Short mmCIF file of C-alpha atoms and ligand atoms in Angstrom, two decimals:
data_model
loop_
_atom_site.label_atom_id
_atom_site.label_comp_id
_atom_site.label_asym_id
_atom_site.label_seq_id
_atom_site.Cartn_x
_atom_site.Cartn_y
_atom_site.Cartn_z
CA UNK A 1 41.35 -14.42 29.56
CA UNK A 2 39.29 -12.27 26.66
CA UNK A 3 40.71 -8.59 27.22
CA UNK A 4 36.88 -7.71 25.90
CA UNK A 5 35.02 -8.62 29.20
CA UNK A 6 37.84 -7.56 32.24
CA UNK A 7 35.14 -7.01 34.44
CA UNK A 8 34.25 -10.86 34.00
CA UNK A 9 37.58 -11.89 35.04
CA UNK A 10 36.86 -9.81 38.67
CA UNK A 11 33.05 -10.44 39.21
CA UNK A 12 33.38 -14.51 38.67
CA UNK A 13 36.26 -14.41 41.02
CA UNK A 14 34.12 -12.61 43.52
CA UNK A 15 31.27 -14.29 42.91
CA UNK A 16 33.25 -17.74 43.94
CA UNK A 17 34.87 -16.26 47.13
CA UNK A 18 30.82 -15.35 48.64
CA UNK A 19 29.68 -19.06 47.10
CA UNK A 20 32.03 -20.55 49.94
CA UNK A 21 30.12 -18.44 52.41
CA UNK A 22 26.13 -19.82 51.12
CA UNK A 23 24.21 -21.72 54.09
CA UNK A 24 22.64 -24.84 53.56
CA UNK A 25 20.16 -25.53 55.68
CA UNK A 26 18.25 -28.90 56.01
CA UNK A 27 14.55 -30.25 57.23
CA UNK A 28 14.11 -32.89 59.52
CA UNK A 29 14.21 -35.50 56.64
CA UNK A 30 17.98 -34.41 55.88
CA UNK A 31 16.86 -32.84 52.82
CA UNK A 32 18.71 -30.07 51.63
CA UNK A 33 16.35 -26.95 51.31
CA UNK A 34 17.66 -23.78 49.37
CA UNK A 35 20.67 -21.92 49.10
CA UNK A 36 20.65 -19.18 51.43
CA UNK A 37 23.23 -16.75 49.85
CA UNK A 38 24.96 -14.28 52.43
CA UNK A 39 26.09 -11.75 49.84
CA UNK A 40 26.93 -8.09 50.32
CA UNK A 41 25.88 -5.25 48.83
CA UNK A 42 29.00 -4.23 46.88
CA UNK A 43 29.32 -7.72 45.32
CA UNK A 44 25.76 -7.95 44.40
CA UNK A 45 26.74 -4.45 42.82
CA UNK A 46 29.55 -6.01 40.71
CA UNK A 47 27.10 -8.69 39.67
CA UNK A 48 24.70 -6.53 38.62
CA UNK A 49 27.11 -4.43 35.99
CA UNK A 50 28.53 -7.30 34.61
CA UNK A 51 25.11 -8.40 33.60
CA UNK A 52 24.14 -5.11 32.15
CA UNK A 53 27.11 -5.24 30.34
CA UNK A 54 26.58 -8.45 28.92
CA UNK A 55 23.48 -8.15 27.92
CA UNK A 56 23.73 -4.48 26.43
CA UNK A 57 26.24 -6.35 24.17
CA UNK A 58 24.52 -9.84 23.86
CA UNK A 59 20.87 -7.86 22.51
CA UNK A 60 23.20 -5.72 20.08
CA UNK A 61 24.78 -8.42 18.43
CA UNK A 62 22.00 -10.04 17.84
CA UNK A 63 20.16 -7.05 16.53
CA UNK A 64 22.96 -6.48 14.53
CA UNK A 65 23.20 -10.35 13.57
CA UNK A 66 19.44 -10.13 11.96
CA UNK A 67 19.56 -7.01 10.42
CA UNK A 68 22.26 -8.26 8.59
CA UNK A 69 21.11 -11.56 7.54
CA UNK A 70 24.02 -13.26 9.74
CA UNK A 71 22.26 -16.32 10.57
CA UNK A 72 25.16 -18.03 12.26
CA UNK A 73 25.36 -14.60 14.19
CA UNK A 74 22.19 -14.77 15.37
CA UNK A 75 22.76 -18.79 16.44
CA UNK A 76 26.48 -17.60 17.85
CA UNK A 77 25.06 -17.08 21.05
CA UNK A 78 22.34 -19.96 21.68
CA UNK A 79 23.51 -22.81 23.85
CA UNK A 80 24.22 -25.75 20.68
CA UNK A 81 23.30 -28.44 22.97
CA UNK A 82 19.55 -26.94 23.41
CA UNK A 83 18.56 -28.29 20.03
CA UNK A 84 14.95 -26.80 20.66
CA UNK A 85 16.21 -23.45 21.30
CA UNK A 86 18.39 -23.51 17.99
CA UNK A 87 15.45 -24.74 16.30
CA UNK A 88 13.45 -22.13 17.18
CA UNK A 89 15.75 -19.49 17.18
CA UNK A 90 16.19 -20.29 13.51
CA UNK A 91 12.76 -20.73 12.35
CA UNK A 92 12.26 -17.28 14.01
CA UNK A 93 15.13 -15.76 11.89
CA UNK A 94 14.40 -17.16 8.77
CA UNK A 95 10.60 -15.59 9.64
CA UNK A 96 11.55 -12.42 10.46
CA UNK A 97 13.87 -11.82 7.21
CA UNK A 98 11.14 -12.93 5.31
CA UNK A 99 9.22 -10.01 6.53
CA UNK A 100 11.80 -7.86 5.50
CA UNK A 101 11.55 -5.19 8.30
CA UNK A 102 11.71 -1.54 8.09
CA UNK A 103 13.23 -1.19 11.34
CA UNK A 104 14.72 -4.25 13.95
CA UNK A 105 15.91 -3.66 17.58
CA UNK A 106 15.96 -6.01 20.51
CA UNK A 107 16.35 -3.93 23.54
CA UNK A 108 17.15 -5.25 27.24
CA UNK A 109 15.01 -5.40 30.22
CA UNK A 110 14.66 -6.21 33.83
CA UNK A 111 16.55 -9.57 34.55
CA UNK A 112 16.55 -11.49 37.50
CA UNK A 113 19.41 -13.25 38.97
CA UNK A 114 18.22 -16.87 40.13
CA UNK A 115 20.72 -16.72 42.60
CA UNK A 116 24.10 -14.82 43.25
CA UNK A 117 26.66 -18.09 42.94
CA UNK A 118 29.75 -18.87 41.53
CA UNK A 119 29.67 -19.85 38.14
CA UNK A 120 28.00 -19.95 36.21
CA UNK A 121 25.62 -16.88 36.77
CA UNK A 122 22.33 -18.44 35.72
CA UNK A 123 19.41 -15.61 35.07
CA UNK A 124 16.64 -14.95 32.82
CA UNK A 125 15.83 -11.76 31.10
CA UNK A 126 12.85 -9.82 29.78
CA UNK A 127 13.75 -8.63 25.87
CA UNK A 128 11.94 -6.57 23.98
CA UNK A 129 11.90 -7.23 20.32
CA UNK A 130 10.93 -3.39 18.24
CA UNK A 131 10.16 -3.93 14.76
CA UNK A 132 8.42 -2.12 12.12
CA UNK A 133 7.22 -3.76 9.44
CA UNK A 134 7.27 -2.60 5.48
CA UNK A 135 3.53 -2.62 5.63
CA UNK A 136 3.45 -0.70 9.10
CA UNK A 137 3.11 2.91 10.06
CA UNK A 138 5.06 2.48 13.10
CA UNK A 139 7.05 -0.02 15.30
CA UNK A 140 5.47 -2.07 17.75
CA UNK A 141 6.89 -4.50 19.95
CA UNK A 142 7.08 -8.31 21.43
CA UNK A 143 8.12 -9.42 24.84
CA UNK A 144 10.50 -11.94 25.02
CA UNK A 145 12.22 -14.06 28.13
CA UNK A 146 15.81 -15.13 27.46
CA UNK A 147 17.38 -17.69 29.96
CA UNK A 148 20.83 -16.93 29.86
CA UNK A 149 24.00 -18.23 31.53
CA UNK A 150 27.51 -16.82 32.04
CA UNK A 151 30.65 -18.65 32.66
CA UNK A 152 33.87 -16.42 32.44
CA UNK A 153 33.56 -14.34 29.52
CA UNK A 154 31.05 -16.27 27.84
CA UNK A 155 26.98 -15.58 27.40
CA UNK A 156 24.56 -18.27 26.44
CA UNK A 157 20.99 -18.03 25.94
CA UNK A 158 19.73 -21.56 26.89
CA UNK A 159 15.86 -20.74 26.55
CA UNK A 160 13.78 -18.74 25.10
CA UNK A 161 9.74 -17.93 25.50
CA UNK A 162 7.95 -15.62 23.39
CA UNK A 163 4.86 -14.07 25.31
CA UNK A 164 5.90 -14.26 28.61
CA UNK A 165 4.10 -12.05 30.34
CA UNK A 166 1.38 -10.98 30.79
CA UNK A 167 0.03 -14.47 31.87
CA UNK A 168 -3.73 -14.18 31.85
CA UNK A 169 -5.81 -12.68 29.02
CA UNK A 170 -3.34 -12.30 26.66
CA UNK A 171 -0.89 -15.23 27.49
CA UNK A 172 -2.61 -16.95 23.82
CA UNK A 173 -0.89 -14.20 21.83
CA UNK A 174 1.49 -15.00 19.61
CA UNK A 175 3.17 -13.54 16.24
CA UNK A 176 2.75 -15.84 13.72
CA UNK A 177 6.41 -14.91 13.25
CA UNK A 178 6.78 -16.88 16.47
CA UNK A 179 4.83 -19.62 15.92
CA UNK A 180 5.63 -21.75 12.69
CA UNK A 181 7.85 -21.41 9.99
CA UNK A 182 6.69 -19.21 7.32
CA UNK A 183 6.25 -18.81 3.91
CA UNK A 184 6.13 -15.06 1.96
CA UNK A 185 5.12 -13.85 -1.50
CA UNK A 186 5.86 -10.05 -2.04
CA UNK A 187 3.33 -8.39 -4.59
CA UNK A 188 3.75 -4.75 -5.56
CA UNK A 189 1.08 -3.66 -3.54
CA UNK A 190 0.39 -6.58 -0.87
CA UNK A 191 2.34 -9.56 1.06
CA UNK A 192 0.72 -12.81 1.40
CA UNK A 193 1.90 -15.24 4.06
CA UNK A 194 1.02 -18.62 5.01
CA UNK A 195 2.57 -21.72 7.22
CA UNK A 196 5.66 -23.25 5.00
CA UNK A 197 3.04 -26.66 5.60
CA UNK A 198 0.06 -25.12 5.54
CA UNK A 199 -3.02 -25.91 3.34
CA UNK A 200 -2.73 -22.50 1.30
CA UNK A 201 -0.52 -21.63 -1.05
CA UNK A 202 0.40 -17.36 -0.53
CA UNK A 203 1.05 -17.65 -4.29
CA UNK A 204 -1.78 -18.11 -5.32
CA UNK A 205 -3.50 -15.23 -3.54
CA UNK A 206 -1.72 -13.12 -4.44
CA UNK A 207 -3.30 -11.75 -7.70
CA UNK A 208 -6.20 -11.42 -5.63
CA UNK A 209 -4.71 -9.59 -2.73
CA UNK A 210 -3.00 -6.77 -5.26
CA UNK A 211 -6.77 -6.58 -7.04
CA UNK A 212 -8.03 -6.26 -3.23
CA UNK A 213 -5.30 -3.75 -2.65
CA UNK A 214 -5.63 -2.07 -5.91
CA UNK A 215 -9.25 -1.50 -5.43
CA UNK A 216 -8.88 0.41 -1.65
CA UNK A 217 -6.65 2.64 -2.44
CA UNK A 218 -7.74 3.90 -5.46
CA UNK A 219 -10.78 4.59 -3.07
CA UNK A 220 -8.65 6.31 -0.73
CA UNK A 221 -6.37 8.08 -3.22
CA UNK A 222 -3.87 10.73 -1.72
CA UNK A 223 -5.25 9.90 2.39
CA UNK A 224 -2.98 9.06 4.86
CA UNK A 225 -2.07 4.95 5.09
CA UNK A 226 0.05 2.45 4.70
CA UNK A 227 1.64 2.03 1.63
CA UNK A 228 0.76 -1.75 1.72
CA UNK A 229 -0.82 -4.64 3.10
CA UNK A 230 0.35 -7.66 5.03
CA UNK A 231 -2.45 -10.82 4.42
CA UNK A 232 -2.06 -14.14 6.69
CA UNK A 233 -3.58 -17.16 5.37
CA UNK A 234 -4.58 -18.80 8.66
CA UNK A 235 -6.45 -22.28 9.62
CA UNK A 236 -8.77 -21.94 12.73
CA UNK A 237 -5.70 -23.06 14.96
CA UNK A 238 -3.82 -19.93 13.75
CA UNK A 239 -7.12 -17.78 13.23
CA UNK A 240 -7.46 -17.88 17.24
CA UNK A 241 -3.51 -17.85 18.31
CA UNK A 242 -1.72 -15.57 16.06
CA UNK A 243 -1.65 -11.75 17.22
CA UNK A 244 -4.08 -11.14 19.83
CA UNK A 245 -7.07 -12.37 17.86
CA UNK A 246 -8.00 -14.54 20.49
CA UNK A 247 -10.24 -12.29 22.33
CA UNK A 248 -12.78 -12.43 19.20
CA UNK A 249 -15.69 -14.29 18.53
CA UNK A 250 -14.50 -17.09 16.38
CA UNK A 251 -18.26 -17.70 15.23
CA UNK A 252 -18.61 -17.10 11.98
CA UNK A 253 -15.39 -14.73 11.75
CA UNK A 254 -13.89 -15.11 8.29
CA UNK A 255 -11.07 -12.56 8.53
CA UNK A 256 -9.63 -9.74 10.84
CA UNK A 257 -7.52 -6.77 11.00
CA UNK A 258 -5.68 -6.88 14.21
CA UNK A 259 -4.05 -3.40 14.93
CA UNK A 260 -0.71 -3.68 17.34
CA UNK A 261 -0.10 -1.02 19.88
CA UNK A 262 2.72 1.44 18.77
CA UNK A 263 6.02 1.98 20.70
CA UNK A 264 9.07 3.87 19.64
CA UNK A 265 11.77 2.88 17.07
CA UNK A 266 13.60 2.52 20.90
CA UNK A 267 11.29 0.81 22.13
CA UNK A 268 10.14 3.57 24.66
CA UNK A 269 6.47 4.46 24.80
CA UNK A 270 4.66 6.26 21.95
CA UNK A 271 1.74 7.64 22.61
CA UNK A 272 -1.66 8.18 20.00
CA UNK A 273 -0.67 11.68 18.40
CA UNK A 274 -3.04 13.88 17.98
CA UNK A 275 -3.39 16.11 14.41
CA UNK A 276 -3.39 19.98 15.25
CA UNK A 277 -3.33 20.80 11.56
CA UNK A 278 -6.63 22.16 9.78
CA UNK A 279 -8.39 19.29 9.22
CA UNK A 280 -11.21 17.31 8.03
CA UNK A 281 -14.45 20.22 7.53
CA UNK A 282 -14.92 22.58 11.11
CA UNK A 283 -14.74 19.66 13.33
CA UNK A 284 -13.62 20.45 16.77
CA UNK A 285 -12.96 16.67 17.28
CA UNK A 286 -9.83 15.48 18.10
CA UNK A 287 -8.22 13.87 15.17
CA UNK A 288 -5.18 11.70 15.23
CA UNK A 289 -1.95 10.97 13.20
CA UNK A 290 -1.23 7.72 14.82
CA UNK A 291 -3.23 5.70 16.96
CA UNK A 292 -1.65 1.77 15.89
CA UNK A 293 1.27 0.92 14.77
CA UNK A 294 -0.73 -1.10 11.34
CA UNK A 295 -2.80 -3.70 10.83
CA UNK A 296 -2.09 -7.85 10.76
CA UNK A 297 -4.82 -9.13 8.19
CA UNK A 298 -5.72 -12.60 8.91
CA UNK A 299 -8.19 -14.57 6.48
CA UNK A 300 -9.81 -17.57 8.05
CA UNK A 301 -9.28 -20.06 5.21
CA UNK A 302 -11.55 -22.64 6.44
CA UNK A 303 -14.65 -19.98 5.93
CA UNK A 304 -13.33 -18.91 2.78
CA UNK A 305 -15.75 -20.14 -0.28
CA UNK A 306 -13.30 -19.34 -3.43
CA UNK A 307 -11.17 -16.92 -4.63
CA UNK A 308 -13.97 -13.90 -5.02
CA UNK A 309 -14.47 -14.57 -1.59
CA UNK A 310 -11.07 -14.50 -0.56
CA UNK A 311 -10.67 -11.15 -2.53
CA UNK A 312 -13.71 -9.35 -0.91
CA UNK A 313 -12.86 -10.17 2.96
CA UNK A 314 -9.75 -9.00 1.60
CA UNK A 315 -11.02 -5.68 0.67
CA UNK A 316 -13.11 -5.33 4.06
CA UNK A 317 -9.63 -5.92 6.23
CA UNK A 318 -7.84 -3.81 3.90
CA UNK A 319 -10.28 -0.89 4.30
CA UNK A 320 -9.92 -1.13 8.33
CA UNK A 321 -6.30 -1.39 7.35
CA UNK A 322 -6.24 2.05 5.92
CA UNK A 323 -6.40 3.79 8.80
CA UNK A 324 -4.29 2.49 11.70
CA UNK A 325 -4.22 6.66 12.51
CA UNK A 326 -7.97 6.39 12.42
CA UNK A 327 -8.33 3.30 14.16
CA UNK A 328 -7.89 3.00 18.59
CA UNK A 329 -5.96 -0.61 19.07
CA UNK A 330 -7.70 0.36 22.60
CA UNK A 331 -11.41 1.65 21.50
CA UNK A 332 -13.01 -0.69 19.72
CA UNK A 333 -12.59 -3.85 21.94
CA UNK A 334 -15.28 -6.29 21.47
CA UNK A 335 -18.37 -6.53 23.80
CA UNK A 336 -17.02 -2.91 25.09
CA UNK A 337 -19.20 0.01 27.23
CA UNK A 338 -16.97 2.55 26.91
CA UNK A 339 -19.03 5.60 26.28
CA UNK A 340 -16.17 7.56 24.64
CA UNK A 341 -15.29 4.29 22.38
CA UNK A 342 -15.46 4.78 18.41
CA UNK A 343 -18.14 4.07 16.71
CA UNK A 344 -17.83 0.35 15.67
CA UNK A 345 -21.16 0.27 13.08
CA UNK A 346 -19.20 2.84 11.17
CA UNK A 347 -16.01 0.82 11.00
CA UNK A 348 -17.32 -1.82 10.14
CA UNK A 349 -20.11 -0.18 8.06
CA UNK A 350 -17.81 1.40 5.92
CA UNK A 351 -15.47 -1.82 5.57
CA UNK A 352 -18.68 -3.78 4.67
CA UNK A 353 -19.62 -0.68 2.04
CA UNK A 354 -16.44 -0.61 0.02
CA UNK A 355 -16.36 -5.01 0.53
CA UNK A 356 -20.39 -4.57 -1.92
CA UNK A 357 -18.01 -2.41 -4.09
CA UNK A 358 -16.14 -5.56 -5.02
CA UNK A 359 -19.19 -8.12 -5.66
CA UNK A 360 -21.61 -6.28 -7.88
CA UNK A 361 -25.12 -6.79 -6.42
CA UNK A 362 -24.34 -7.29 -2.77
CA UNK A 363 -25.06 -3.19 -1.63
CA UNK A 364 -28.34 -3.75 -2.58
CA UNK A 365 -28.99 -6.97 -1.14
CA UNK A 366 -27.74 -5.74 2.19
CA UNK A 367 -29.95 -2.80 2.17
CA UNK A 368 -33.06 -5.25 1.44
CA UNK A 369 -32.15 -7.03 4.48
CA UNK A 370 -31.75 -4.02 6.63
CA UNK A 371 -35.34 -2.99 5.15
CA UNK A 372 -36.55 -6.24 6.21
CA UNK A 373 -35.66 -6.16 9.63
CA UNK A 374 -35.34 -2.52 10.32
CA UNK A 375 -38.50 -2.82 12.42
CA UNK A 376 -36.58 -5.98 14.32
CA UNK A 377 -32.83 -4.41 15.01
CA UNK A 378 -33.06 -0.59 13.48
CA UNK A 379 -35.36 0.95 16.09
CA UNK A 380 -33.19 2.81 18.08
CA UNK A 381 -30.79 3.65 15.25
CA UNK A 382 -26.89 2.05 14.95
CA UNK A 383 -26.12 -0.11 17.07
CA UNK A 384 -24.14 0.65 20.01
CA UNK A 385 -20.69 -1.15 20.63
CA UNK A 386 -21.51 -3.76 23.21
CA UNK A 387 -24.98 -5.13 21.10
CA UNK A 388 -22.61 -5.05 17.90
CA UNK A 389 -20.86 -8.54 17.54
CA UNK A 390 -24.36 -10.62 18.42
CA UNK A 391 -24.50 -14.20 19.10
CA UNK A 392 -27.61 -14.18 16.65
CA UNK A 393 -25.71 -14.33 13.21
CA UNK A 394 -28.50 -12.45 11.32
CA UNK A 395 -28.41 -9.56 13.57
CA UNK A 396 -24.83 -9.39 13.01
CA UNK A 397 -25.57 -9.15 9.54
CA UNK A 398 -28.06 -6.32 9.98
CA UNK A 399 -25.89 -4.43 12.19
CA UNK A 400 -22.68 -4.39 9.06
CA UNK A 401 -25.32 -3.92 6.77
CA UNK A 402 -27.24 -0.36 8.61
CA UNK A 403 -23.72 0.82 8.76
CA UNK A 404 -22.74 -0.03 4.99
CA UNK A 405 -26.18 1.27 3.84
CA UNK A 406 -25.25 4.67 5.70
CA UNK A 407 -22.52 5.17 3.44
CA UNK A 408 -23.88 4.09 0.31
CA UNK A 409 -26.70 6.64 1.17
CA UNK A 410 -23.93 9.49 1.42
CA UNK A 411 -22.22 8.34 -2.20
CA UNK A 412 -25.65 8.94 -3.19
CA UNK A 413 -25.89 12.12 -1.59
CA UNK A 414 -22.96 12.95 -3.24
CA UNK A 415 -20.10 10.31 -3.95
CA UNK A 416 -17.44 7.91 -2.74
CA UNK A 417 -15.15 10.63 -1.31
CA UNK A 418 -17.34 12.12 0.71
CA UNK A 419 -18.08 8.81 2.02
CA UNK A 420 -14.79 8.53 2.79
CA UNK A 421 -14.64 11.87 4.38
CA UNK A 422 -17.82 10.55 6.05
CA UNK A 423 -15.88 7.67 7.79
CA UNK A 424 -13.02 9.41 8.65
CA UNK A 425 -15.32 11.72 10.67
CA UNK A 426 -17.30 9.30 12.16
CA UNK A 427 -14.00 7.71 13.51
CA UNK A 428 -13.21 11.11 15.39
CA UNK A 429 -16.59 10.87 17.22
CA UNK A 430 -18.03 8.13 20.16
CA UNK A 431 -20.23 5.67 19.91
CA UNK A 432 -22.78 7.31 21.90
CA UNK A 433 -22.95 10.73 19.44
CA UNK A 434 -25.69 9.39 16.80
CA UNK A 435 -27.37 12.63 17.65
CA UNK A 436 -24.32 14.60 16.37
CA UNK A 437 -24.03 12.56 12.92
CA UNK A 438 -24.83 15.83 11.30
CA UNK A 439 -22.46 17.59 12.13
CA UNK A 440 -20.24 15.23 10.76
CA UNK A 441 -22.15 14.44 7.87
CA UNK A 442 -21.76 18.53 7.39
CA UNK A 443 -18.22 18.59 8.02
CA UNK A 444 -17.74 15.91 5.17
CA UNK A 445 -18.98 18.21 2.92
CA UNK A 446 -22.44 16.51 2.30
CA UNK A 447 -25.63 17.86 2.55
CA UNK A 448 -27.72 16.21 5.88
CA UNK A 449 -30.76 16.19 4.51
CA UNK A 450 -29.96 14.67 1.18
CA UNK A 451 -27.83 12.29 3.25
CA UNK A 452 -30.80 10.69 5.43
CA UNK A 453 -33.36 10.95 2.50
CA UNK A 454 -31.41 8.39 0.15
CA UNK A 455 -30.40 6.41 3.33
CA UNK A 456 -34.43 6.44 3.86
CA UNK A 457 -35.00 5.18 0.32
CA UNK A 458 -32.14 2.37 0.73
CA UNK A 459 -33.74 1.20 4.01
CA UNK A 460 -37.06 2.58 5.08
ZN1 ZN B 501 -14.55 -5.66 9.79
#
């Protein structure tokens, strides 16, 4: 026997003496119904350590395994006769190198024993895969269910299923990581990444995505974000499935910033931090130095027109992408009441704003059409969250295009940095504060009054 697992050696041999002692009971039909096992409490026990053990070891290798690049590590300890697991356990390596990630872990969770037997021990296992990616802030983290069998001193994973739980609402999620195999092109400032058979080539984005990139931050300058971006070419197939984008209105969607919840590097919980530094003007309003762990940029390629198009959705994502501290994964879910929820017009407002930036003429086209309508949509002011994403396509429209006009009224006022100041304001207050906009306004260093009189002449 392998000195490294002694307490194998005594569990299995334990395990076999209680299998002798498992009732079979049968129906009326002579049908054998389940096992009933009789087991006590100290051999359960024993059972139970072994598989901690196991497993401890089993998710460290193959942490380990990745990190390194070992693929036949990572394969070592998938069952070779479950061709589909190997397949898929490979595709998902080669993905996940590709990605080149910042930080890898997969950490154990609850498992549960299909039945205490002799060998071999057949149970399944929640894992939870931590990574950070180079374009992330912080780590977040996948669910996993391993179905795993031990016979002496040997572990096999015979299954695996991404997204298992929750089943529901978010069963559709899954990483495009998980899904097909990939394909990655690494700019200086921006990855691209498309299926390895997919319609798109991520190469030839890519000029487009670092001009995209290029043009943000030199908005942004010296403000807290990402270093880079991470773009997803996507069909509509993908545009739905990958991340949790399936909760938005597919529409007219042509591309998305989805922002993943943050855990710890250890996986344990990591809560939004708030900022108790001197901020942003006199604002009493919580601010935050995380609140996501980054953003997934997905570009609907179906929707896209041509490669100016492609670069200016790129801009909008990449502007909501700045700010995974600014942005709530939780507060800005769509066709939400939440009073305290952020201010969605001025997300998207200010992504649409700096998107004009890129295709000369399009600011003031979007203010004409917020002119036009203003008597329509405009009446009450922004829009609050839940009337935001409309079924009518033109109020949509409107509803970006109030919000961008706000901001190109405050570079008027004064200039693109205090717009940006201006966002990152507005993103500290709720949906339901339009009364309070001054104060922000104020606290972005612009003057109110000079704000709303050039927002006037933009939109009536
Ligand atoms: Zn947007």
């Amino acid at each position: 026997m392998n000195k490294r697992w002694p307490g194998v050696v005594a569990a299995v041999g334990l395990i076999a003496a209680v299998a002798v002692a498992v009732v079979v009971t049968s129906d009326a039909d002579g049908e054998s119904l389940a096992a009933q096992p009789i087991v006590g409490a100290s051999q359960q026990a024993a059972v139970d350590q072994l598989r901690t053990r196991l497993l401890t070891e089993l998710v460290q290798r193959r942490t380990q395994a990745l990190v390194s690049g070992d693929e036949a590590g990572w394969l070592a300890d998938v069952d070779p006769r479950r061709e589909d697991t190997v397949a898929y356990e490979r595709m998902r390596f080669q993905n996940l190198r590709r990605l080149e990630p910042a930080h890898f872990r997969i950490l154990p969770g609850e498992s549960s024993l299909h039945e205490y037997k002799a060998a071999p021990l057949e149970f399944d296992i929640l894992v939870t895969q931590v990574m950070r990616l180079p374009e992330d802030v912080r780590s977040s983290a996948n669910d996993y269910r391993w179905y795993v069998s031990v016979t002496d001193d040997r572990i096999t994973i015979g299954g695996v299923d991404e997204k298992p739980m929750p089943v529901g609402q978010d069963a559709a999620r899954s990483p495009a990581w998980d899904d097909v195999a990939l394909r990655t092109v690494r700019g200086e400032r921006a990855t691209v990444v498309s299926a390895q058979d997919g319609a798109w080539d991520p190469q030839a984005y890519t000029a487009a995505a670092e001009r995209a990139a290029r043009r943000v931050q030199e908005l942004w300058r010296s403000r807290k974000s990402p270093s880079r971006f991470i773009v997803f070419l996507a069909d509509d197939s993908q545009f739905s499935s990958w991340f949790d984008n399936h909760r938005a209105p597919m529409g007219s969607t042509i591309g998305v910033a989805t922002l993943p919840q943050m855990v710890a590097d250890d996986g344990g919980r990591y809560p939004s931090q708030r900022d108790r530094s001197a901020g942003l003007g006199s604002s009493t309003k919580p601010r935050y130095l995380d609140r996501a762990a980054g953003a997934r940029i997905m570009l609907r390629m179906s929707k896209i027109k041509d490669m100016a198009h492609a670069e200016a959705v790129m801009v909008h994502e990449m502007t909501h992408a700045l700010g995974p501290h600014l942005i709530s994964p939780d507060s800005i879910d769509f066709g939400t009441e939440g009073r305290m929820d952020q201010p969605v017009w001025a997300i998207e407002g200010f992504a649409r704003y700096v998107e004009h930036k890129s295709r000369p003429g399009t600011a003031e086209q979007g203010a004409a059409f917020v002119r036009r309508n203003m008597s329509k949509w405009g009446a009450k002011g922004f829009p609050v969250n839940k009337d935001f994403y409309s079924e009518d396509q033109d109020r949509t429209t409107f509803n970006y295009e109030i919000g961008a006009a706000f901001f190109l009224a405050a570079e008027r006022a004064g200039n693109a940095q205090k717009a940006a100041d201006l966002y990152i304001a507005l993103t500290n207050s709720t949906q339901l504060t339009s009364g309070f906009i001054n104060q922000d306004i104020a606290a972005a260093g612009l003057d109110p009054d000079r704000v709303w009189a050039a927002y006037r002449k933009l939109v009536g």
